Tab-separated table of C-alpha atoms in Angstrom:
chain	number	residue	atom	x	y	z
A	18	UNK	CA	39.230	11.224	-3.870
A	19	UNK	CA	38.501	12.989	-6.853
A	20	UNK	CA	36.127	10.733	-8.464
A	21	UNK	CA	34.160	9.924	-5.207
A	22	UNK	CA	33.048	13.858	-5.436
A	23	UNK	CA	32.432	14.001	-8.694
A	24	UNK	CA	29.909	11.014	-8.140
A	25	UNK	CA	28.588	12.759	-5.568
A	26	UNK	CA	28.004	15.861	-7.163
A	27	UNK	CA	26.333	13.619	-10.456
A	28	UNK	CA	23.932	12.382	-7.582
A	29	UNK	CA	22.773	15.197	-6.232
A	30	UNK	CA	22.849	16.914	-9.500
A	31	UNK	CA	20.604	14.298	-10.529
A	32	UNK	CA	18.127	14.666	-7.660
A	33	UNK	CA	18.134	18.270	-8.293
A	34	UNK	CA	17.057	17.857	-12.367
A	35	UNK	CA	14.613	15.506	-11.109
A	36	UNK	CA	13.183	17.543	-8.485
A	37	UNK	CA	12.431	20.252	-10.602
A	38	UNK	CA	11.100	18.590	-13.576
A	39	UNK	CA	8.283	16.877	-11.078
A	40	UNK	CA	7.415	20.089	-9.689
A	41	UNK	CA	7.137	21.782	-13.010
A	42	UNK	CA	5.452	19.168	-14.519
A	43	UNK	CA	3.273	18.494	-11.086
A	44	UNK	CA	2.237	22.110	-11.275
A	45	UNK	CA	1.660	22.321	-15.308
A	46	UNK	CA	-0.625	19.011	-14.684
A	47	UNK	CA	-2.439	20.525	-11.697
A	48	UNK	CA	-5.650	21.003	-13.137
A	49	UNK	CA	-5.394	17.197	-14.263
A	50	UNK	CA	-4.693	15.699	-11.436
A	51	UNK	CA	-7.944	16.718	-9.719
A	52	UNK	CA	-10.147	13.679	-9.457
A	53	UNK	CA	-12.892	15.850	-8.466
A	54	UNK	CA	-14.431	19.241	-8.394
A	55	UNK	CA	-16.289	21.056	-5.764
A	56	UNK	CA	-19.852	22.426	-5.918
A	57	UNK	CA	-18.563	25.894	-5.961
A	58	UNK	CA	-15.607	24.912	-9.097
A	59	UNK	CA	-18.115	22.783	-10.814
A	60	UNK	CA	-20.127	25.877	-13.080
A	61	UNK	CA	-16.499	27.185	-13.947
A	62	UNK	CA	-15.532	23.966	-15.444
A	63	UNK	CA	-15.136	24.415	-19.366
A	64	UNK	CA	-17.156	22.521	-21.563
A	65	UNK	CA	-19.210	21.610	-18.652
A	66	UNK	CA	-22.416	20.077	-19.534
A	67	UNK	CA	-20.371	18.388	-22.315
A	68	UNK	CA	-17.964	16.582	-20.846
A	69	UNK	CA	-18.064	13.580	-18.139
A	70	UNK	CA	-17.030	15.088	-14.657
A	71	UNK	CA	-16.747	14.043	-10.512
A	72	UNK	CA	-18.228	16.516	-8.361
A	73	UNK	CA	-17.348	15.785	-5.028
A	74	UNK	CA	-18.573	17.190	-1.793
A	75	UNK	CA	-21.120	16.670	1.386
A	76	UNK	CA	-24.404	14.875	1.565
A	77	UNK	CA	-26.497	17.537	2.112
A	78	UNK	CA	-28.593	16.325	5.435
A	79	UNK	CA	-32.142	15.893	4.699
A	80	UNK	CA	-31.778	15.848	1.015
A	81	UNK	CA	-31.932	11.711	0.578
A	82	UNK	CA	-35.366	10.968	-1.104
A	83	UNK	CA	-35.313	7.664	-3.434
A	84	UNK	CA	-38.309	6.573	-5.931
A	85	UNK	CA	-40.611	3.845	-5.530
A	86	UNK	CA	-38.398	2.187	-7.725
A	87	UNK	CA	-36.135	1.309	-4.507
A	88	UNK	CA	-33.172	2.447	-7.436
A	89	UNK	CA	-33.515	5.954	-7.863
A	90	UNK	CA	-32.365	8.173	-5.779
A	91	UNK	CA	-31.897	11.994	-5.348
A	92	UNK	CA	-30.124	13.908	-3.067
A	93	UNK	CA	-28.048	17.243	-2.926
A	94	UNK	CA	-23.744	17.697	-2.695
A	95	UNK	CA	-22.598	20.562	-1.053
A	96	UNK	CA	-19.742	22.281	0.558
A	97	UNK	CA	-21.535	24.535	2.446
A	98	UNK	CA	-21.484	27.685	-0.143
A	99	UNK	CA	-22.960	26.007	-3.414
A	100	UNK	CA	-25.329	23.188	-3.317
A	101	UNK	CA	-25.834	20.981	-6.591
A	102	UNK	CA	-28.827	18.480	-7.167
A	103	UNK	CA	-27.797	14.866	-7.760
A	104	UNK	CA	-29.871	12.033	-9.371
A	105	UNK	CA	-28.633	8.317	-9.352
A	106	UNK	CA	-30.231	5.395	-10.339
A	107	UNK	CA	-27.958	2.103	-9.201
A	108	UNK	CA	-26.708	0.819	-5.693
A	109	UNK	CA	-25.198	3.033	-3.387
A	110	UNK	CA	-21.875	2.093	-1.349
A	111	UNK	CA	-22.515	1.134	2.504
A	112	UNK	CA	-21.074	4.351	3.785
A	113	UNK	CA	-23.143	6.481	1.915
A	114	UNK	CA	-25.164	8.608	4.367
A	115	UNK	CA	-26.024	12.269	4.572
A	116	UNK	CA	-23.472	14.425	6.065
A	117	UNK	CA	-20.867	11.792	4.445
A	118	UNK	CA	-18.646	12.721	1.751
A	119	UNK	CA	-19.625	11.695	-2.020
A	120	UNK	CA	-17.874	11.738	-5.607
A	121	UNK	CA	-19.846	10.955	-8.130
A	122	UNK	CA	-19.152	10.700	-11.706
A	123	UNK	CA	-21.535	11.417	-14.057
A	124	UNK	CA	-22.750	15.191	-16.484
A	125	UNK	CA	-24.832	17.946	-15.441
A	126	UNK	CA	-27.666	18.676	-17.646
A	127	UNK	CA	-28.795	21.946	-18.936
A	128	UNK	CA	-31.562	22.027	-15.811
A	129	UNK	CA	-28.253	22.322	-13.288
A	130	UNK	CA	-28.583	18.981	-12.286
A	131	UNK	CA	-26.163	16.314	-11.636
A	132	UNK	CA	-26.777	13.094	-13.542
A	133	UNK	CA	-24.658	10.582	-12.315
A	134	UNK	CA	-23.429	7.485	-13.414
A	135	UNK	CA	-21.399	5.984	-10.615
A	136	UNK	CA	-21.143	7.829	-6.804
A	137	UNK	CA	-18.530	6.333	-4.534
A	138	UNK	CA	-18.377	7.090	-1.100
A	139	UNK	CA	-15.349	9.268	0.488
A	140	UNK	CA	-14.779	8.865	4.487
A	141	UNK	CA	-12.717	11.206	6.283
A	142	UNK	CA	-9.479	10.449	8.087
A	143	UNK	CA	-11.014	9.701	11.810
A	144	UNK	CA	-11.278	6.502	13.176
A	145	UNK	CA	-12.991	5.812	16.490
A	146	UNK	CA	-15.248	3.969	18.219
A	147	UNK	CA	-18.963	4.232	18.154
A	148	UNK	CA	-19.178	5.217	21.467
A	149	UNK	CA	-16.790	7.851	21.561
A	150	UNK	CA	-18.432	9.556	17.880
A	151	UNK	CA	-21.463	9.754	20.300
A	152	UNK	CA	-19.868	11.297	23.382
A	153	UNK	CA	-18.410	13.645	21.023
A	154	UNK	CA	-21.984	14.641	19.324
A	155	UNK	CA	-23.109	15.068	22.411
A	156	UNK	CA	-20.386	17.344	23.765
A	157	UNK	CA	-20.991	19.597	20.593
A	158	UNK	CA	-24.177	19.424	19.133
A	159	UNK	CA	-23.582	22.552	17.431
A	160	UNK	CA	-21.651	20.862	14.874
A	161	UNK	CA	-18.142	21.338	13.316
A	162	UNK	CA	-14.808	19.318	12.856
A	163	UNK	CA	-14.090	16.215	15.014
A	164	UNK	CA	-11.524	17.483	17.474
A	165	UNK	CA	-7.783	16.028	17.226
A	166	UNK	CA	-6.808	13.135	19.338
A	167	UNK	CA	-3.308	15.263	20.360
A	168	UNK	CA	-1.014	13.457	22.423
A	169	UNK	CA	-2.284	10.680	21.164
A	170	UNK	CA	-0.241	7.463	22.334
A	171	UNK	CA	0.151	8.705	26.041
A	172	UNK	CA	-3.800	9.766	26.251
A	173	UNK	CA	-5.595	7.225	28.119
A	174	UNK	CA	-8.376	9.289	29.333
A	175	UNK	CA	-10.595	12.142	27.517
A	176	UNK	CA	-13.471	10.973	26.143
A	177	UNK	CA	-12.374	7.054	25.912
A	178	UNK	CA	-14.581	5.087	28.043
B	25	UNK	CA	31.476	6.973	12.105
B	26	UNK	CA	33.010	6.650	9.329
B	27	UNK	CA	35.730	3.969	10.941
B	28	UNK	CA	32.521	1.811	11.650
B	29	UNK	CA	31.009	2.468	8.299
B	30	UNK	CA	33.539	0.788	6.980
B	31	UNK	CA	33.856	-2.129	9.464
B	32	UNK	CA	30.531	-2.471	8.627
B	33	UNK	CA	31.114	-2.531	5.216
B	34	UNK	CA	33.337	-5.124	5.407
B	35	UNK	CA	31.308	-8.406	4.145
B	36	UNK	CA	32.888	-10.527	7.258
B	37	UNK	CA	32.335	-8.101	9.678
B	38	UNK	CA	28.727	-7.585	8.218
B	39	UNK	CA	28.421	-11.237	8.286
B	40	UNK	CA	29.578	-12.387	11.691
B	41	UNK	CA	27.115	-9.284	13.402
B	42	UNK	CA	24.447	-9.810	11.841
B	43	UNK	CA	24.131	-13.701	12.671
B	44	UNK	CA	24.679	-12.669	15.904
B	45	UNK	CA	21.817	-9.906	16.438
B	46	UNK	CA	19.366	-12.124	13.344
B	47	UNK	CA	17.282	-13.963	16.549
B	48	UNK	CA	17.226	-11.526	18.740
B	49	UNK	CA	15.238	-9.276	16.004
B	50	UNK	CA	13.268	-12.005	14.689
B	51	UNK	CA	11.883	-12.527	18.329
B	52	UNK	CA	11.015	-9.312	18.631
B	53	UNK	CA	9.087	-8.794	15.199
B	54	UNK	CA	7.235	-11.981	16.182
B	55	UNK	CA	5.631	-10.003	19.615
B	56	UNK	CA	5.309	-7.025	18.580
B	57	UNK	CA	3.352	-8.383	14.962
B	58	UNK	CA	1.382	-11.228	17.221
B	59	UNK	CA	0.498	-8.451	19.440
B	60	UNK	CA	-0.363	-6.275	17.290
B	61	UNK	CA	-2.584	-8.337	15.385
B	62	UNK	CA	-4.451	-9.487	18.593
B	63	UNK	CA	-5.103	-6.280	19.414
B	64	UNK	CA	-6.056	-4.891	16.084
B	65	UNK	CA	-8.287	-7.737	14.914
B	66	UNK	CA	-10.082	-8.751	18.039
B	67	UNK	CA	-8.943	-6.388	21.070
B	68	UNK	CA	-9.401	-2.886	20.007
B	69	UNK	CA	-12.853	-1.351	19.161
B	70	UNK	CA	-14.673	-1.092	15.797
B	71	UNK	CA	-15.329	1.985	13.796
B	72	UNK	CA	-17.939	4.051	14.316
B	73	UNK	CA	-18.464	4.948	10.185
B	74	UNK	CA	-16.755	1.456	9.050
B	75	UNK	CA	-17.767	-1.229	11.473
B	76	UNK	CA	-15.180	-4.515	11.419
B	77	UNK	CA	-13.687	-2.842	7.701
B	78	UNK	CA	-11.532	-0.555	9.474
B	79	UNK	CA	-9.308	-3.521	10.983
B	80	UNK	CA	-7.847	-3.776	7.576
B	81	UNK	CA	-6.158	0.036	8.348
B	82	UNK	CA	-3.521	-2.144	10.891
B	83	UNK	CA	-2.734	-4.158	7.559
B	84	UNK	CA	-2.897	-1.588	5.004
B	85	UNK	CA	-1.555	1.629	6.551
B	86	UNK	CA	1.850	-0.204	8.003
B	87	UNK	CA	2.591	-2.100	4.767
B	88	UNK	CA	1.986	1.507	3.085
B	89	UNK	CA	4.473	2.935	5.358
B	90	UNK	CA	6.639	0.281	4.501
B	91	UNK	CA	6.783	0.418	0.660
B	92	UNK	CA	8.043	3.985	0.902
B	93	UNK	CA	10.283	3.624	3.943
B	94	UNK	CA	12.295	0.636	2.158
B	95	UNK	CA	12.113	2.742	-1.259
B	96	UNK	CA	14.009	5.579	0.154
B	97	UNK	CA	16.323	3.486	2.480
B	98	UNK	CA	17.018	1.264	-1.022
B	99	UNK	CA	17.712	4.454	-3.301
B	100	UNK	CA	19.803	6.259	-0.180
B	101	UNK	CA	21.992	2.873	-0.468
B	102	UNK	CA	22.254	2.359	-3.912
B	103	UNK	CA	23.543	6.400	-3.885
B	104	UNK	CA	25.915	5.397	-1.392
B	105	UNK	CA	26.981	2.259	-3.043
B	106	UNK	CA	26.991	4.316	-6.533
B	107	UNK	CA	29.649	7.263	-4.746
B	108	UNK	CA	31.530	5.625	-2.582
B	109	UNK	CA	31.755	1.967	-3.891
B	110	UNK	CA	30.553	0.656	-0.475
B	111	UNK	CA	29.938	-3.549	-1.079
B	112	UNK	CA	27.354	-4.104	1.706
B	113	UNK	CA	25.467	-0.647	0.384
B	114	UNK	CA	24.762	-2.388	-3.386
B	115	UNK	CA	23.953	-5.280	-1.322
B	116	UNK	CA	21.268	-3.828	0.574
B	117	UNK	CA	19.815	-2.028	-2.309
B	118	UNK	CA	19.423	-4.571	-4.361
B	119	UNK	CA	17.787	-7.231	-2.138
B	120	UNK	CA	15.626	-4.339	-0.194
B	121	UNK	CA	13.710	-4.008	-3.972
B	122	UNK	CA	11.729	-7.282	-3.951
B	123	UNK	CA	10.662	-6.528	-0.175
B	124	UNK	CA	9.332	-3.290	-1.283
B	125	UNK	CA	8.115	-4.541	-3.943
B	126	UNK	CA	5.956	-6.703	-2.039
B	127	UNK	CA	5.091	-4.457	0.610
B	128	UNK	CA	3.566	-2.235	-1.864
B	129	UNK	CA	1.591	-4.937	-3.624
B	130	UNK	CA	0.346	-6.020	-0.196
B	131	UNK	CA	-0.816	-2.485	-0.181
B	132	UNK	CA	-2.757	-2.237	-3.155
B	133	UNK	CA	-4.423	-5.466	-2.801
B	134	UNK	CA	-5.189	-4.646	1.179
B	135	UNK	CA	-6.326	-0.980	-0.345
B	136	UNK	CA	-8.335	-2.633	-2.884
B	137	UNK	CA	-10.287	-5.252	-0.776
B	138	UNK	CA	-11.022	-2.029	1.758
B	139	UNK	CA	-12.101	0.355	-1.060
B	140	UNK	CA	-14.868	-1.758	-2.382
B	141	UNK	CA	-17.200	-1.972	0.780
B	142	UNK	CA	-16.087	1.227	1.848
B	143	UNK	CA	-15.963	3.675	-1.390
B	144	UNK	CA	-17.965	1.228	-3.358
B	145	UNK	CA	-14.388	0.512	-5.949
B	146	UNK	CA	-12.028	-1.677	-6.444
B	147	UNK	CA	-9.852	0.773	-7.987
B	148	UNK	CA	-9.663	4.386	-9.044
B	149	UNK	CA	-7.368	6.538	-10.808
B	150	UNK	CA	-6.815	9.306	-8.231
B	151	UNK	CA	-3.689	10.533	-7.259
B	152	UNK	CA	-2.475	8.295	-4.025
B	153	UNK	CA	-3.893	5.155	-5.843
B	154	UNK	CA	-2.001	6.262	-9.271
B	155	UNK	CA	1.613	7.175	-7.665
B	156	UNK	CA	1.695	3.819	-5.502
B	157	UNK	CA	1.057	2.371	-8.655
B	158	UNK	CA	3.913	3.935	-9.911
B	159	UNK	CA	6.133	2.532	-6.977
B	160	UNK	CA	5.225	-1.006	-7.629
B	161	UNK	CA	6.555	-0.472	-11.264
B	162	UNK	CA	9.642	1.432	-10.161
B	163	UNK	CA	10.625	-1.509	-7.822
B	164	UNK	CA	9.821	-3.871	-10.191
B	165	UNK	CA	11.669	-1.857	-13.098
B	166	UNK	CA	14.763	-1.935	-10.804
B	167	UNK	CA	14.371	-5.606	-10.262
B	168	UNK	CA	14.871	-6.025	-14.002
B	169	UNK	CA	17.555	-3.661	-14.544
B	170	UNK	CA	19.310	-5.253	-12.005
B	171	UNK	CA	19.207	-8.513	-13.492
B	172	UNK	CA	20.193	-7.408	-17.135
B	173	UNK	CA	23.625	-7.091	-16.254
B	174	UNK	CA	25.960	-9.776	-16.559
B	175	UNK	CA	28.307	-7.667	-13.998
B	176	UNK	CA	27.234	-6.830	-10.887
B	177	UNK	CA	29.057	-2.969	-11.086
B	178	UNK	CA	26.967	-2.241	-14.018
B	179	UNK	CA	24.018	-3.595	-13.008
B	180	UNK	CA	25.024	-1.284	-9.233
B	181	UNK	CA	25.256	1.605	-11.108
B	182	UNK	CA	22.919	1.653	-13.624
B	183	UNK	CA	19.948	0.732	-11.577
B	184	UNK	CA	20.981	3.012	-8.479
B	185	UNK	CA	20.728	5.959	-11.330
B	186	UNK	CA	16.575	4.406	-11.720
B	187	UNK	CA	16.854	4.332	-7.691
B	188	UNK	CA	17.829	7.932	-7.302
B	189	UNK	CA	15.362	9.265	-9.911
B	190	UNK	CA	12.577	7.403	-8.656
B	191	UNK	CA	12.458	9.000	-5.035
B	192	UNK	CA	10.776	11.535	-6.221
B	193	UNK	CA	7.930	9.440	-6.322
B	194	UNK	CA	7.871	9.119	-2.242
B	195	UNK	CA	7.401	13.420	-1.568
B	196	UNK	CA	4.232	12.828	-4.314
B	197	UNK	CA	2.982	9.772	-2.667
B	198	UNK	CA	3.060	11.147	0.976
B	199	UNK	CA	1.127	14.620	0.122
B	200	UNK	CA	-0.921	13.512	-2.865
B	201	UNK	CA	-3.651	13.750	-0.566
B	202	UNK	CA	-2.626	17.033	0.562
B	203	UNK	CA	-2.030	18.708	-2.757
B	204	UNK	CA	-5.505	17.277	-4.744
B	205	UNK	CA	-8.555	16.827	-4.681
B	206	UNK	CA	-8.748	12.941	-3.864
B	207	UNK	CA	-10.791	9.828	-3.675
B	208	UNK	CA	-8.179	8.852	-0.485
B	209	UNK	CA	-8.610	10.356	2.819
B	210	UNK	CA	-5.992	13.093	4.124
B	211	UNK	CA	-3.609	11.325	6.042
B	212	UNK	CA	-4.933	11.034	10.031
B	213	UNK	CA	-1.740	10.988	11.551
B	214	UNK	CA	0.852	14.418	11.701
B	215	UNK	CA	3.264	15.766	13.569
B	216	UNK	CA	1.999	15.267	17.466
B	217	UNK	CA	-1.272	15.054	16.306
B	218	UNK	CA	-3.772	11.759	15.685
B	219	UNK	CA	-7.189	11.602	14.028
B	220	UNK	CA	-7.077	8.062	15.081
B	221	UNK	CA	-8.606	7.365	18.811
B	222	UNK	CA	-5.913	6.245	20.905
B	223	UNK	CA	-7.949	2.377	21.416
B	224	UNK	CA	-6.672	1.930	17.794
B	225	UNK	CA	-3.635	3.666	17.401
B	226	UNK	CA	-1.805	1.683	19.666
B	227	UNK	CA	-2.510	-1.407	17.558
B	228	UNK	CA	-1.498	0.453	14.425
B	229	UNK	CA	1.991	1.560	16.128
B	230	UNK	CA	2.362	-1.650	17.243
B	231	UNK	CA	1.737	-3.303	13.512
B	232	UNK	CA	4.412	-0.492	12.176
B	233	UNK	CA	7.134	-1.120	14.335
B	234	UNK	CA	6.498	-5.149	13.599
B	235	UNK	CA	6.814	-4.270	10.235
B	236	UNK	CA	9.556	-2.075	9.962
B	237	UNK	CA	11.125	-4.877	12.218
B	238	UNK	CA	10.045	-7.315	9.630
B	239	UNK	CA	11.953	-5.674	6.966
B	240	UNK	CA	15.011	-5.606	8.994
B	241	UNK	CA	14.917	-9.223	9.538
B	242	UNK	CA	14.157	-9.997	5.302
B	243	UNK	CA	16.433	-7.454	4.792
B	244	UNK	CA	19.370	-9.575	6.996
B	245	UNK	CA	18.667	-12.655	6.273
B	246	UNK	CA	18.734	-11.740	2.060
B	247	UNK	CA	21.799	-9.724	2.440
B	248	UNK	CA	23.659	-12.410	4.193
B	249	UNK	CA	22.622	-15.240	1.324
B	250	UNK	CA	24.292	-12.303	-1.029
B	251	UNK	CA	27.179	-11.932	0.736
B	252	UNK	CA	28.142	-15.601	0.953
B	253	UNK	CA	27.285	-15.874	-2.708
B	254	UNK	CA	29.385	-13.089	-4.116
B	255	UNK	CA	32.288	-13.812	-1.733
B	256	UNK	CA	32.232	-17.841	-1.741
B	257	UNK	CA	35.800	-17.688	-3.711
B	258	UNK	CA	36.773	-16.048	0.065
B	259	UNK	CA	38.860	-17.039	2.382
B	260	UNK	CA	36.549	-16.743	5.063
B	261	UNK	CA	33.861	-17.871	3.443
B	262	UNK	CA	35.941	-21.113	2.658
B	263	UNK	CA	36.749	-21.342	6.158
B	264	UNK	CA	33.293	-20.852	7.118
B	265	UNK	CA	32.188	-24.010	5.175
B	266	UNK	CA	34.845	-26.047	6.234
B	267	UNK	CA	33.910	-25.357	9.691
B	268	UNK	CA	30.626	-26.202	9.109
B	269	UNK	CA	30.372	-29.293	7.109
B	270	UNK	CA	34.019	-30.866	8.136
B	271	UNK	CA	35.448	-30.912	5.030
B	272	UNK	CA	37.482	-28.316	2.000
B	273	UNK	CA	34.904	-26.048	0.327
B	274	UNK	CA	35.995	-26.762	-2.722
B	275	UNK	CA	35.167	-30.528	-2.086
B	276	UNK	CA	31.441	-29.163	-1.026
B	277	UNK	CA	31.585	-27.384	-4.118
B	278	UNK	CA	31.835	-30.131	-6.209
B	279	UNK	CA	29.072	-32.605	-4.461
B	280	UNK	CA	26.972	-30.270	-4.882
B	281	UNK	CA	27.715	-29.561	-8.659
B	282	UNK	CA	27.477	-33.703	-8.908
B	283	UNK	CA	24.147	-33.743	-7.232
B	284	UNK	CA	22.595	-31.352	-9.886
């Protein structure tokens, strides 16, 4: 019986050394592992107008206005405290709309404004149909987070059609 | 419990059960994956941000569920196999790796073809991308480890040590998109609650359960080609093929050497 134990105690032993190196290596890497920074984060970034960066954050609605060129385009990312000028010249992804989420990669100049190189799109994690997004608009116009779908598998009814 | 464990864990027993239950599993998987993929691709409603590129979520999400599932289920039986010298258990782990393995590469490539209409990328180096990355290698690492021992015990032990470390990938997977700042969506699905309207969740629990159910069947049908292999010298086993062909293994055995 004796060396069963001991195997089992090298096995969790193991999972224990493990478990805390990744957490003390997950948090020492923290700042690293960002892909993106904020609007707000983005002027406390060292180095800042040095250094290639994301900035990630909300369309700002109403702040789409391209160039003649058909190429250019400028708009604003926010998140609703700090709002940070973007300029882009290149073709945008399909779900890039205002009030959508954006990361683009790219420096801000010394004017405070964004130059970016590449700007992806970022959806959220709701999935519906188009009918019910507009049932929902309609039941709040006043704006704020999509409501849960609780209950989920046994919910028929609510605002499916 | 433990009285059936080891039943179980008997290579006959294992054997003779599983035949048994194999087509009554493999019908099921078929429904519940037809099914699913009626209702997902041409039944249930599109988007309204993706259109038609959200049907790839009843591909992508289940196969993602699936890479970690059989990662943890391969790791808890290689620790079992590793501590208490259980047969079927280093059985299981080792043909459950090239499963996962493909499961996860399934899930990049289905994540891929969706993130370039949708993000406008192929591929990005954020975190949920990067540490399912990292699966795919640790399978496939354990794949080779496995096969660079002569002896099956070493090659048990050694790679259930890479199995057991590696798990820690799964916890960083599963709230990468919690803990950063990421390219990936949160994850729409919690405890009780759904982000997903109901019209295409049920496709997506359908697709899950066909998957998991899909594993199970792999899973069987590998493990039983193991077992036969690594106890043909058997008794049983040599009464099995006499059964089934009429005549002595050991005559099969050597046909079958002359036909090579």
């Amino acid at each position: 019986m004796m060396p069963r134990r001991r195997r089992l105690m090298l096995v969790l032993l193991i999972l224990l050394a493990v478990g805390v190196a990744a957490a003390l290596t997950l948090n020492a890497f923290r700042g690293n592992l960002v892909f993106f920074y904020g609007p707000s984060q983005l002027a406390g970034v060292e180095k800042v107008h040095e250094r290639n960066v994301r900035l990630g954050g909300l369309v700002e609605q109403g702040s789409v206005k391209r160039e003649d060129d058909g190429l250019t385009v400028h708009f604003k990312v926010t998140d609703n405290v700090t709002t940070v000028p973007v300029t882009y010249k290149g073709i945008l992804p399909d779900l890039f709309r205002e009030g959508q989420g954006v990361v683009a990669q790219g420096r801000l100049n010394a004017g405070g404004e964004f130059m970016a190189e590449e700007v992806l799109a970022k959806h959220d994690e709701n999935y519906m149909p188009p009918e019910v997004a507009e049932a929902l608009k309609q039941a709040s116009e006043t704006g704020g987070k999509m409501p849960q779908f609780t209950g989920t598998l046994m919910m028929q009814g609510g605002v499916n059609k | 419990m433990w009285v059936w464990l080891h039943r179980f864990g008997s290579p006959k027993y294992f054997y003779n059960v599983s035949g048994r239950i194999l087509p009554w599993v493999g019908g099921v998987t078929a429904l519940l994956i037809l099914a699913g993929l009626y209702l997902g691709l041409f039944a249930s409603p599109a988007d309204y941000q993706q259109r038609d590129s959200v049907r790839i979520m009843y591909i992508h999400v289940p196969s993602a569920w699936n890479s970690m599932f059989i990662y943890l289920l391969m790791a808890a039986a290689a620790a079992i196999g590793l501590i208490w010298n259980i047969k079927i258990a280093d059985i299981v782990a080792a043909v459950s790796a090239p499963i996962g393995a493909s499961f996860t590469f399934i899930t990049l490539v289905t994540g891929s073809l969706w993130g370039k209409p949708m993000w406008g990328t192929w591929w990005e180096w954020d975190a949920r991308l990067t540490s399912e990355l990292i699966l795919l290698f640790l399978y496939l690492g354990y794949i080779a480890l496995q096969s660079a021992f002569e002896d099956r015990r070493t090659a048990a032990r050694a790679s259930a040590v890479l199995a057991i470390v590696g798990a820690i990938n799964v916890p960083i997977i599963y709230y990468s998109v919690q803990w950063w700042n990421t390219l990936h969506q949160p994850q729409s699905l919690g405890m009780g609650t759904s982000a997903i309207h109901p019209s295409m969740l049920w496709p997506l629990f359908l697709m899950a359960i066909g998957f998991k159910l899909l594993y199970v069947v792999i899973l069987l049908i590998r493990t039983r080609a193991e077992v036969l292999e690594r106890e043909r010298n058997s008794a049983w086993v040599q009464e099995l093929v006499q059964d089934m062909t009429g005549k002595p293994a050991s005559d099969v055995a050597r046909s079958n050497h002359e036909q090579r």
